[in-house]
Amino acid sequence: MFDKYFRKDISWGGQLLTLETGKIARQADGAVMARLGDTIVLCTVVGARSVKPGQDFFPLTVNYQEKAFAAGKIPGGFFKREGRPSENETLVSRLIDRPLRPLFPDGFRNEVQVVATVLSHDLENNPDIVALVGCSAALTLSGIPFFGPVGGARVAYIDGQYVLNPTAAQLAQSDLDLVVAGTAEGVLMVESEAKELSEDVMLGAVEFGHKSFQPVIQGIIELAEVAAKDAWALPEESEATRTLKARIAELGRTPMAEAYKIVEKLTRQNAVGAAKKAVVAALEAEGLDAGAAKGLLKELEADVVRNAILDTGLRIDGRDTKTVRPIVAEVGILPRSHGSALFTRGETQALCVATLGTGQDEQIIDALAGEYRENFMLHYNFPPYSVNETGRMGSPGRREIGHGKLAWRAIHPLLPEKEKFPYTMRVVSEITESNGSSSMATVCGTSLALMDAGTPLKRPCAGIAMGLIKEDRAFAVLSDILGDEDHLGDMDFKVAGSENGITALQMDIKITSITFDIMKIALGQAKDGRLHILGEMAKGLSGARGDVAATAPRITVININKDKIRDVIGSGGKVIREITEQTGCKIDIEDDGTIKVAAVSIEAAQKAIDWIQGIVAEPEIGKIYNGKVVKTAEFGAFVNFLGAKDGLVHISELANERVQKTSDVVKDGDAVKVKVIGFDDRGKVKLSMRVVDQATGADITEQVGARRPREDGEGGGGDRGDRGGDRGPRRDRGGERGFRPRREGGE
């Protein structure tokens, strides 16, 4: 039945990578089951046989999806089925898309859909790399025009050594989490988070990863030699198209070049638009196909901009290749927020706002590998007004999620340890203007906003976007690229970090590959730019403020014996609810006995802390407490004096003189001051009022003993004024003070 079943086993980094085709999803143009360890991903590819009328772009979609059954789980929520893509699924979809997209031929407009479905997850081998390799293999087998295959790998850096495809446990010990993908010739994509590593270490990791996935590329090629379908015909440029392209160049090159001499973005865009309209009008007047001119005008635009940079060394806005645009960094611009910053670099601007919360505000993430909590969130928004456009406003798309995660990776290694700064941190970056790398503006603005909120970052963080113009005759690496240089260039290379090293690196190549020499130049140039930006940021704020904002909650951390946690929570949460309702504090209790009390008011926090400590505290002999009479009896009064703890003030300890009835001295509800004088044989607390000055709370044991003469008939058992101390053997029957037998029955 499976007469077209093929399998390829590849020895890769000490593990077996298996690629199978011809057994599952046989109606897809390409289908590969990729397996590494017990992680299995089904990757499928389907391409439309015709182009939609008027289609002027390449409609490639990549969908990575995780099934809960892959890890033996049932989805949460009411419906108990997988719903909208998680943030991780969206990020992995982008991770796969980015190295695949540049390898489709120019002019190919057929819709292509790539789907990667995680069927099994062994909780050691991350499915993202398996999915990337599987999708590359499926495309290579499908017959769809694709200049692959692509390989990919994850690289860790542990104890000064690179580690290929680390397990989850190894990654937790690593200073680097880097994913690299590319062809046999070069690198196409890099995504990473690092703990302030040097440029040389980062470049070494990319080279190590590129070399390591070459056996995978070779294995896909060998599989394709026996299992690939017939190749589709490549789109060919017609004679009419060549004629039209030449005429467009004649009509549009000079006005296009003049338009790109305008420095200001909107004015320049209007001039470029006018030049294009004039070309289209001239083509229509000549009877040529003006409808096909849009894509060809884009090619002319790129040719004008790219060659001008290579010929003159000057860019669209007049800068040389290394200069960073003017920067203005402002902080504290929103009075009620916990921290805020407005970072402006040329015509790119990010308004970043930081909010500090408690453990109750942590994000709970239900991943295949298990549930965990995240105390740092960074949300990036790109409203259409930032580029003078109208558009849909709604939930974040793939771009917003991807840019936000890149900035998150840049800041994350510089955050303080949770034990030292027990806050949940959320930053929202609103892009209010955009003309080149709003994600790197978000990195800078987030760093400033967090420090403005009092977050003690290890060091400030900045980011810069690098570009590349590469032709056969020459190349130029561009620092701090504009939007047009990004769209018309060959590389988008983002580098973020502190003065000590790189914390995040992301690279996307729009051509088939670049050399490591070009990457080295770009990294060196990016370092110079990053240090310059950090210097400009320091003019606004050079480090964290000494304290959190007055509007932010103050978190106080205390530790109790974990055996006392149930006492603080109470039956059904009754006690902890009462504390929070009466004090207005937020209280987080951890399993190890750590308690975090958060409140804007210092007084409220202290009230809650005192309450908790009263619950868990143990009475100390000789210590004086404020108490409240909760019950009176014939033999004395019960006093609540320490949290929920009660003790007995025996009738003989109520006052310095003889007391006939308890109610002669105290009544239910009276506030009193008591001293712990001991414990009975059942561990119950014994209290005394008579040795405490009820007005001042002072211990008057000595004064009591001095003013009480011995009464007639008491014999030599000691002065009755010594009631606060030892009375000898007669008192040993009831402990320190001793109870008269006729009164003990009442207890």
XYZ file of C-alpha atoms in Angstrom:
747
model
C 0.000 0.000 0.000
C 2.858 2.349 0.819
C 4.874 1.648 -2.333
C 6.212 5.222 -2.365
C 7.387 5.191 1.234
C 10.931 6.456 1.798
C 12.974 7.004 4.929
C 16.271 8.747 5.578
C 18.246 8.336 8.824
C 20.765 11.068 9.594
C 23.326 10.880 12.407
C 23.261 14.406 13.835
C 25.099 15.613 16.909
C 25.039 12.204 18.562
C 21.331 11.681 17.867
C 19.331 10.065 15.091
C 17.262 12.399 12.911
C 14.703 10.524 10.825
C 12.831 11.887 7.809
C 9.963 9.791 6.409
C 7.690 10.432 3.419
C 5.003 8.548 1.490
C 3.044 7.139 4.425
C 1.069 10.037 5.941
C -0.616 13.011 4.213
C 0.000 11.552 0.751
C -2.271 14.030 -1.030
C -0.135 17.009 -0.067
C 2.470 18.151 -2.574
C 5.096 17.362 0.022
C 4.808 15.640 3.419
C 7.605 14.641 5.767
C 7.471 13.120 9.232
C 10.538 14.446 11.042
C 11.713 12.780 14.262
C 14.476 13.579 16.740
C 14.421 11.443 19.873
C 10.722 11.041 20.647
C 9.820 14.488 19.285
C 7.861 14.051 16.051
C 6.544 16.764 13.717
C 4.428 16.232 10.605
C 5.343 18.842 7.962
C 3.212 19.361 4.855
C 3.375 21.663 1.837
C 0.712 22.512 -0.746
C 1.073 24.994 -3.607
C -1.673 26.515 -5.762
C -1.419 25.536 -9.426
C -2.326 29.001 -10.696
C -1.838 32.612 -9.711
C -4.802 34.673 -8.597
C -5.615 37.519 -11.032
C -3.861 40.736 -10.036
C -1.558 38.946 -7.554
C 1.599 41.077 -7.259
C 3.263 39.436 -4.235
C 4.233 35.951 -3.092
C 1.537 34.599 -0.691
C 3.497 32.203 1.519
C 1.962 31.164 4.851
C 3.616 29.002 7.492
C 1.541 27.553 10.330
C 3.220 25.756 13.226
C 0.763 24.113 15.613
C 1.217 22.177 18.845
C -1.297 19.485 19.767
C -1.802 18.922 23.483
C -1.865 15.158 22.977
C 1.788 15.390 21.893
C 2.717 15.713 25.562
C -0.112 13.554 26.926
C -2.203 16.540 27.984
C -5.809 17.698 27.586
C -6.169 21.383 26.661
C -7.381 23.750 29.349
C -10.332 26.084 29.061
C -14.024 25.432 28.686
C -13.975 23.879 25.214
C -11.065 21.500 25.888
C -9.613 21.829 22.418
C -6.812 23.794 20.810
C -7.810 27.360 19.998
C -6.040 30.400 18.606
C -2.251 30.068 18.200
C -0.221 30.656 21.332
C 2.586 33.190 21.358
C 5.126 30.372 21.011
C 3.311 28.891 18.013
C 3.282 32.297 16.338
C 6.992 32.818 17.010
C 7.942 29.388 15.656
C 5.798 30.000 12.554
C 7.876 33.126 11.934
C 11.081 31.230 12.704
C 10.308 28.721 9.938
C 9.033 31.324 7.467
C 12.083 33.578 7.594
C 14.748 31.245 6.119
C 12.332 29.679 3.603
C 10.924 32.839 2.041
C 14.127 34.148 0.343
C 14.635 30.833 -1.510
C 11.583 31.061 -3.762
C 12.338 32.459 -7.225
C 11.629 36.072 -8.140
C 8.305 36.404 -9.910
C 6.784 33.282 -8.312
C 3.282 34.281 -7.211
C 1.506 30.964 -6.573
C 0.093 30.638 -3.071
C 2.056 28.190 -0.899
C 0.986 26.912 2.521
C 3.349 25.133 4.897
C 1.902 23.388 7.987
C 3.965 21.854 10.797
C 2.043 19.824 13.404
C 3.704 18.592 16.577
C 2.517 15.018 17.149
C 4.890 13.995 19.933
C 7.102 15.923 22.343
C 9.643 14.123 24.514
C 10.200 17.273 26.630
C 13.917 17.194 25.757
C 14.182 17.960 22.041
C 12.490 21.242 21.130
C 10.040 20.740 18.236
C 10.922 24.059 16.561
C 14.195 22.828 14.995
C 12.594 19.516 14.017
C 9.741 21.443 12.380
C 12.134 23.738 10.495
C 14.088 20.790 9.071
C 10.902 18.888 8.241
C 9.353 21.826 6.391
C 12.552 22.320 4.403
C 12.497 18.643 3.419
C 8.793 18.748 2.492
C 9.361 21.752 0.226
C 12.369 20.102 -1.398
C 10.301 16.990 -2.193
C 7.183 18.860 -3.355
C 8.406 19.971 -6.768
C 7.441 23.584 -5.974
C 10.180 25.994 -7.131
C 12.465 26.281 -4.093
C 16.204 26.897 -4.019
C 16.780 24.838 -0.884
C 17.141 22.771 1.108
C 17.543 24.660 4.361
C 19.066 23.330 7.560
C 18.743 24.664 11.086
C 20.184 24.119 14.555
C 20.038 25.413 18.113
C 23.328 26.334 19.778
C 24.025 26.724 23.492
C 27.161 28.071 25.166
C 28.013 26.235 28.388
C 31.298 26.626 30.286
C 32.953 28.183 27.266
C 31.888 25.397 24.871
C 29.282 25.362 22.107
C 26.606 22.671 22.451
C 24.489 21.505 19.496
C 20.733 21.121 20.007
C 20.847 21.240 23.820
C 18.199 19.567 25.946
C 15.893 21.678 28.089
C 18.081 20.963 31.143
C 21.246 22.012 29.297
C 19.612 25.159 27.972
C 18.740 26.216 31.510
C 22.491 26.259 32.295
C 23.514 28.015 29.067
C 24.643 31.598 28.503
C 23.186 31.463 24.989
C 20.065 30.282 23.198
C 20.708 30.729 19.472
C 18.866 29.335 16.470
C 20.593 29.544 13.095
C 19.287 28.448 9.691
C 20.699 28.566 6.199
C 21.781 26.730 3.084
C 25.011 24.918 2.317
C 26.436 28.227 1.068
C 25.620 30.526 3.952
C 23.373 31.760 6.747
C 19.840 33.046 6.162
C 18.431 33.547 9.658
C 19.626 33.960 13.247
C 17.526 34.361 16.387
C 19.102 34.479 19.836
C 19.134 35.516 23.478
C 22.488 35.814 25.258
C 23.930 36.816 28.604
C 26.084 39.739 27.472
C 28.368 37.737 25.190
C 31.035 39.231 22.946
C 30.742 39.672 19.207
C 33.364 36.957 18.645
C 31.465 34.419 20.761
C 28.208 35.185 18.941
C 29.809 34.905 15.502
C 31.481 31.669 16.580
C 28.094 30.271 17.602
C 26.629 31.099 14.191
C 29.558 29.441 12.415
C 29.335 26.390 14.701
C 25.615 26.006 14.005
C 26.026 26.469 10.247
C 28.712 23.809 10.088
C 26.701 21.447 12.305
C 23.585 21.302 10.112
C 25.410 20.485 6.873
C 24.767 16.706 7.347
C 21.039 17.537 7.554
C 21.131 19.402 4.239
C 22.990 16.530 2.623
C 20.486 14.036 4.020
C 17.550 16.003 2.574
C 19.259 16.091 -0.817
C 19.768 12.312 -0.733
C 16.118 11.794 0.209
C 15.020 14.086 -2.647
C 17.048 12.065 -5.145
C 14.736 9.099 -4.619
C 11.484 10.672 -3.395
C 11.099 14.159 -4.937
C 8.225 14.916 -7.314
C 8.717 16.447 -10.737
C 9.773 20.073 -10.520
C 7.349 22.783 -11.529
C 8.374 25.011 -14.397
C 10.078 28.204 -13.255
C 8.355 31.461 -14.179
C 10.035 33.001 -17.214
C 10.260 36.680 -18.060
C 8.514 37.390 -21.356
C 9.767 39.672 -24.107
C 6.861 42.040 -23.367
C 7.940 42.262 -19.740
C 11.535 43.031 -20.725
C 10.325 45.761 -23.065
C 8.069 47.229 -20.388
C 10.884 47.154 -17.819
C 13.211 49.060 -20.166
C 10.569 51.708 -20.869
C 9.821 52.157 -17.167
C 13.523 52.717 -16.519
C 13.667 55.363 -19.255
C 10.642 57.212 -17.897
C 11.192 56.836 -14.153
C 14.907 56.646 -13.266
C 15.618 60.386 -13.230
C 12.475 61.543 -11.336
C 12.896 58.618 -8.926
C 16.498 59.570 -8.217
C 15.487 63.193 -7.605
C 12.715 62.101 -5.223
C 15.176 60.051 -3.178
C 17.322 63.104 -2.589
C 14.598 64.468 -0.280
C 15.547 63.858 3.354
C 12.151 64.168 5.102
C 10.223 60.875 4.942
C 6.665 61.963 4.121
C 7.772 64.559 1.577
C 10.026 61.952 -0.026
C 7.232 59.390 -0.144
C 4.909 61.882 -1.812
C 7.566 62.681 -4.428
C 8.235 58.985 -5.111
C 4.488 58.371 -5.417
C 4.152 61.257 -7.867
C 7.026 59.881 -9.974
C 5.362 56.466 -10.138
C 1.999 57.946 -11.138
C 3.674 59.919 -13.914
C 5.275 56.728 -15.264
C 1.965 54.826 -15.182
C 0.188 57.708 -16.972
C 2.863 57.766 -19.676
C 2.587 53.992 -20.172
C -1.176 54.215 -20.535
C -0.800 57.000 -23.065
C 1.566 54.777 -25.069
C -0.822 51.831 -24.902
C 1.493 49.693 -22.777
C 0.387 47.394 -19.945
C 0.321 49.834 -17.049
C -1.247 47.190 -14.791
C 2.015 45.199 -14.759
C 4.064 48.265 -13.855
C 3.712 48.140 -10.061
C 6.221 45.360 -9.430
C 8.604 46.666 -12.077
C 8.538 50.144 -10.544
C 9.546 48.551 -7.228
C 12.550 46.977 -8.948
C 13.526 50.345 -10.420
C 13.150 52.013 -7.025
C 15.473 49.440 -5.420
C 18.012 49.826 -8.220
C 18.096 53.622 -7.826
C 18.521 53.563 -4.040
C 21.031 50.696 -3.865
C 23.366 51.984 -6.564
C 23.291 55.526 -5.193
C 24.563 54.206 -1.848
C 27.295 52.096 -3.454
C 28.362 54.919 -5.790
C 28.393 57.826 -3.340
C 28.632 56.255 0.117
C 25.714 58.482 1.143
C 22.263 57.311 2.064
C 18.714 58.525 1.503
C 18.819 61.003 4.397
C 22.361 62.200 3.625
C 24.175 60.139 6.291
C 27.241 58.024 5.665
C 27.040 54.276 6.266
C 28.019 54.389 9.979
C 26.289 57.449 11.426
C 23.327 56.998 13.785
C 20.436 59.443 13.524
C 19.930 62.104 16.259
C 18.591 60.660 19.517
C 16.467 62.208 22.255
C 15.752 60.176 25.414
C 13.156 61.460 27.906
C 11.856 59.776 31.067
C 9.083 60.352 33.578
C 6.722 61.906 31.055
C 3.521 60.241 32.369
C 2.703 61.348 35.929
C 0.616 58.387 37.075
C 2.560 55.526 35.502
C 5.227 53.701 37.487
C 7.838 54.394 34.811
C 7.740 55.952 31.345
C 10.110 56.924 28.560
C 9.893 58.539 25.149
C 12.742 57.391 22.916
C 13.137 59.225 19.615
C 15.734 58.309 17.003
C 15.329 60.306 13.812
C 11.792 59.652 12.595
C 11.306 56.569 14.776
C 9.710 57.019 18.194
C 8.607 54.631 20.936
C 6.552 55.548 23.991
C 7.344 52.858 26.574
C 5.422 52.573 29.836
C 6.402 50.266 32.716
C 4.000 48.938 35.335
C 5.038 47.072 38.476
C 2.755 44.431 39.922
C 2.807 41.557 42.368
C 3.055 37.795 42.036
C -0.684 37.712 41.418
C -0.037 39.564 38.137
C 2.383 36.973 36.751
C 1.435 35.450 33.421
C 0.574 31.752 33.602
C 1.781 30.001 30.447
C 0.461 26.547 29.602
C 3.097 25.081 27.299
C 3.593 21.538 26.003
C 6.614 21.168 28.266
C 4.545 22.175 31.293
C 2.969 25.176 32.976
C 5.155 28.006 34.204
C 4.832 31.607 35.351
C 6.427 34.670 33.758
C 7.092 37.846 35.745
C 8.281 40.004 32.810
C 6.015 40.917 29.913
C 6.724 43.230 26.996
C 3.885 44.144 24.654
C 4.635 45.937 21.396
C 1.957 47.833 19.443
C 2.295 49.295 15.975
C -0.727 51.533 15.248
C -1.200 52.573 11.598
C -0.911 56.302 12.376
C 2.790 55.762 13.123
C 3.430 55.529 9.371
C 0.717 57.967 8.246
C -1.684 55.201 7.243
C -5.175 54.018 8.091
C -5.679 50.406 9.037
C -7.339 47.806 11.204
C -6.918 48.090 14.954
C -7.244 44.833 16.847
C -5.342 42.021 18.487
C -1.596 41.854 17.818
C -0.462 40.155 14.642
C 2.613 38.059 13.968
C 4.767 41.115 13.428
C 3.794 42.710 16.739
C 4.362 39.467 18.632
C 7.719 38.894 16.949
C 9.032 42.422 17.524
C 7.886 42.364 21.140
C 9.628 39.041 21.769
C 12.870 40.309 20.253
C 12.869 43.272 22.622
C 11.927 40.933 25.499
C 14.961 38.765 24.746
C 17.200 41.827 24.744
C 16.067 43.048 28.179
C 15.496 39.701 29.912
C 19.164 38.827 30.679
C 19.624 42.212 32.394
C 16.677 41.983 34.792
C 17.385 41.712 38.521
C 16.948 38.389 40.283
C 13.416 37.781 41.478
C 14.606 37.381 45.064
C 16.074 40.896 45.021
C 13.235 42.581 43.123
C 10.037 40.572 43.679
C 7.863 42.519 41.241
C 5.973 41.458 38.147
C 7.034 43.841 35.364
C 4.998 44.756 32.311
C 6.153 47.186 29.638
C 3.952 48.417 26.800
C 5.698 49.945 23.794
C 3.494 52.168 21.670
C 5.207 53.019 18.400
C 4.142 56.588 17.726
C 6.403 57.154 14.696
C 8.238 54.678 12.507
C 10.960 54.985 9.935
C 13.365 52.165 10.669
C 13.629 49.580 13.431
C 10.903 50.330 15.908
C 11.842 47.081 17.681
C 15.258 48.475 18.571
C 13.649 51.744 19.677
C 11.471 49.555 21.915
C 14.589 48.006 23.470
C 15.983 51.455 24.301
C 12.657 52.816 25.554
C 11.959 49.732 27.652
C 15.343 49.970 29.344
C 14.689 53.616 30.238
C 11.098 53.025 31.391
C 12.084 50.145 33.682
C 14.874 52.193 35.248
C 12.472 55.113 35.644
C 10.159 52.748 37.541
C 13.000 51.870 39.912
C 13.830 48.472 38.415
C 17.515 47.830 39.168
C 18.644 46.586 35.751
C 22.153 45.169 35.795
C 23.023 47.630 33.049
C 21.127 49.777 30.512
C 20.338 48.105 27.194
C 20.250 49.535 23.669
C 19.634 48.140 20.205
C 20.513 49.018 16.627
C 19.398 47.689 13.236
C 21.978 47.071 10.534
C 21.363 46.783 6.800
C 23.224 45.541 3.740
C 23.426 46.538 0.109
C 25.203 43.775 -1.825
C 25.856 43.697 -5.535
C 28.428 41.740 -7.519
C 30.702 44.781 -7.705
C 30.583 45.881 -4.053
C 28.693 45.842 -0.764
C 27.927 48.329 1.996
C 26.912 47.667 5.606
C 24.534 50.344 6.921
C 24.093 51.356 10.571
C 20.676 52.408 11.897
C 18.733 51.698 8.716
C 15.686 53.600 7.520
C 12.456 51.899 6.546
C 13.217 52.251 2.818
C 16.703 50.805 3.327
C 15.121 47.838 5.080
C 12.559 47.222 2.314
C 15.006 47.722 -0.558
C 18.096 46.186 1.053
C 19.414 42.661 1.449
C 19.630 42.258 5.215
C 17.865 43.178 8.427
C 20.385 42.553 11.205
C 19.323 43.662 14.697
C 21.802 43.679 17.593
C 20.937 44.609 21.187
C 22.934 44.576 24.393
C 24.724 46.471 27.118
C 28.162 47.998 27.213
C 29.450 44.570 28.292
C 28.085 42.488 25.435
C 25.227 41.233 23.277
C 21.916 40.110 24.795
C 19.881 39.570 21.612
C 20.678 39.128 17.956
C 18.268 38.660 15.059
C 19.233 38.440 11.415
C 17.140 37.960 8.296
C 18.728 37.725 4.865
C 16.716 38.521 1.749
C 19.265 37.081 -0.666
C 20.447 33.466 -0.834
C 23.133 33.983 1.846
C 25.895 36.258 3.138
C 29.466 35.510 4.139
C 30.823 35.411 7.668
C 33.180 38.256 6.761
C 30.166 40.504 6.124
C 28.604 39.371 9.417
C 31.817 40.233 11.270
C 31.853 43.725 9.781
C 28.197 44.204 10.668
C 28.732 43.075 14.275
C 31.703 45.431 14.728
C 29.806 48.354 13.251
C 26.771 47.502 15.396
C 28.887 47.564 18.562
C 30.075 51.096 17.822
C 26.506 52.198 17.161
C 25.179 50.504 20.304
C 27.736 52.202 22.549
C 26.902 55.565 20.971
C 23.168 55.035 21.623
C 23.848 54.047 25.251
C 25.716 57.317 25.689
C 22.753 59.287 24.343
C 20.334 57.366 26.575
C 22.441 58.204 29.630
C 21.627 61.883 29.064
C 18.025 61.026 29.969
C 18.721 58.459 32.699
C 21.932 56.554 33.346
C 20.677 54.034 35.919
C 17.714 52.906 37.964
C 16.106 55.346 40.354
C 16.777 54.708 44.024
C 13.235 53.576 44.779
C 10.069 52.530 42.989
C 7.532 55.204 42.081
C 5.196 56.529 44.743
C 2.250 55.135 42.757
C 3.770 51.634 42.612
C 3.054 48.962 45.214
C 5.707 48.483 47.883
C 6.545 44.825 48.272
C 7.868 43.614 51.599
C 9.159 40.062 51.825
C 8.986 38.086 55.063
C 9.645 34.426 55.746
C 7.712 32.145 58.055
C 7.966 28.504 58.989
C 6.267 26.626 56.160
C 4.383 24.604 58.765
C 2.584 27.855 59.665
C 1.292 28.528 56.134
C -2.027 26.847 56.847
C -2.532 29.124 59.874
C -2.041 32.251 57.727
C -4.377 30.994 55.003
C -7.007 29.681 57.385
C -9.832 27.277 56.718
C -11.033 27.826 53.156
C -8.831 30.915 52.906
C -10.813 32.736 55.591
C -7.837 34.272 57.397
C -5.943 35.511 54.338
C -9.148 36.998 52.886
C -9.795 38.862 56.103
C -6.258 40.271 56.108
C -6.444 41.473 52.498
C -9.934 42.929 52.886
C -9.136 44.866 56.053
C -5.667 46.110 55.006
C -6.150 46.478 51.234
C -2.868 44.640 50.609
C -2.072 41.971 48.056
C -0.452 38.952 49.667
C 1.404 36.150 47.868
C 2.336 33.031 49.814
C 4.857 30.581 48.381
C 5.310 26.954 49.341
C 8.659 27.579 51.051
C 7.134 30.048 53.517
C 8.065 33.216 51.619
C 5.326 35.835 51.934
C 5.200 38.978 49.803
C 3.027 41.817 51.043
C 2.292 44.540 48.486
C 0.590 47.871 49.158
C 0.936 51.458 48.018
C 0.561 52.539 51.668
C 3.446 51.692 53.982
C 1.046 51.742 56.942
C -1.264 49.200 55.300
C 1.646 46.904 54.505
C 2.905 47.091 58.069
C -0.555 46.316 59.413
C -0.738 43.188 57.271
C 2.783 42.130 58.243
C 2.052 42.602 61.928
C -1.121 40.566 61.515
C 0.723 37.713 59.816
C 3.588 37.757 62.267
C 1.076 37.706 65.077
C -0.442 34.552 63.638
C 2.844 32.703 63.246
C 4.762 34.118 66.195
C 5.394 32.012 69.298
C 4.868 33.584 72.728
C 8.076 34.562 74.518
C 8.334 34.251 78.280
C 8.887 37.642 79.838
C 7.566 39.608 76.828
C 4.724 42.104 77.214
C 1.868 42.114 74.661
C -1.239 44.164 73.968
C -4.287 41.988 74.341
C -8.047 41.848 74.423
C -10.241 40.059 76.937
C -12.297 37.500 75.046
C -13.873 35.649 77.941
C -14.126 35.948 81.731
C -14.535 33.066 84.129
C -14.605 32.499 87.870
C -10.910 31.566 87.915
C -9.625 34.329 85.608
C -9.776 35.933 82.164
C -8.867 34.585 78.734
C -6.960 37.181 76.701
C -6.244 37.177 72.962
C -2.745 38.641 72.805
C -0.848 37.253 69.767
C -2.675 36.786 66.494
C -5.220 34.057 67.153
C -3.504 32.939 70.338
C -5.222 33.204 73.735
C -3.782 32.861 77.195
C -5.141 32.748 80.758
C -4.700 35.527 83.286
C -5.412 33.660 86.499
C -7.507 35.616 88.991
C -4.442 35.841 91.234
C -2.557 37.629 88.377
C -5.214 40.209 87.581
C -4.169 42.815 90.133
C -1.713 43.496 92.911
C -4.391 43.165 95.553
C -6.684 40.232 96.326
C -9.450 39.894 93.706
C -12.771 38.383 94.716
C -14.415 38.292 91.243
C -12.784 38.452 87.799
C -15.429 40.911 86.624
C -14.322 43.362 89.331
C -11.163 43.974 87.287
C -11.912 43.192 83.594
C -14.864 42.588 81.336
C -15.200 40.985 77.895
C -13.738 43.243 75.191
C -11.380 45.197 77.469
C -7.991 46.114 76.049
C -5.244 45.057 78.445
C -1.514 44.647 78.615
C -0.178 41.254 79.640
C 3.137 39.552 80.276
C 3.861 35.920 79.428
C 4.945 34.263 82.667
C 5.002 30.621 81.591
C 3.177 27.602 80.231
C 1.151 24.968 82.035
C 1.697 21.228 81.649
C -0.594 21.227 78.594
C 1.378 23.979 76.851
C -1.254 26.642 77.476
C 0.056 30.171 77.941
C -0.043 31.734 81.405
C -0.317 35.531 81.490
C -0.108 38.244 84.119
C -1.645 41.710 84.232
C -0.543 42.677 87.701
C 3.148 42.945 86.786
C 2.444 45.341 83.877
C 1.607 49.032 84.188
C -1.715 49.099 82.304
C -1.260 52.757 81.380
C 2.289 52.634 79.984
C 2.897 48.947 79.322
C 6.026 49.008 81.496
C 7.159 45.939 83.418
C 6.665 46.702 87.142
C 7.747 43.371 88.604
C 10.279 44.964 90.965
C 7.918 47.716 92.086
C 5.225 45.163 92.832
C 7.573 43.168 94.974
C 8.695 46.303 96.887
C 5.296 47.571 97.892
C 3.537 44.363 98.956
C 4.119 43.638 102.678
C 3.750 40.110 103.950
C 0.289 39.368 105.250
C -0.283 37.888 108.738
C -0.502 34.172 108.873
C 1.350 33.500 105.621
C 4.346 32.084 107.345
C 7.810 31.992 105.824
C 6.897 30.929 102.326
C 8.154 34.262 101.037
C 6.805 37.762 100.817
C 3.465 37.905 98.949
C 4.916 40.794 97.040
C 7.086 38.259 95.247
C 4.199 36.919 93.164
C 6.024 37.773 89.981
C 8.941 35.547 90.980
C 9.534 32.207 92.686
C 7.393 31.526 95.751
C 9.161 28.302 96.632
C 7.784 24.730 96.804
C 4.207 25.824 97.588
C 3.944 27.435 94.145
C 5.403 24.505 92.192
C 2.027 22.786 92.087
C 0.646 25.214 89.504
C 3.807 26.311 87.831
C 5.465 29.644 88.437
C 2.572 31.133 90.415
C 0.563 28.093 91.394
C -3.222 27.756 91.505
C -5.311 27.332 94.626
C -7.024 23.917 94.484
C -10.491 25.356 95.032
C -10.121 27.531 91.915
C -8.606 24.954 89.593
C -11.896 23.164 89.176
C -13.285 26.180 87.393
C -10.637 25.940 84.727
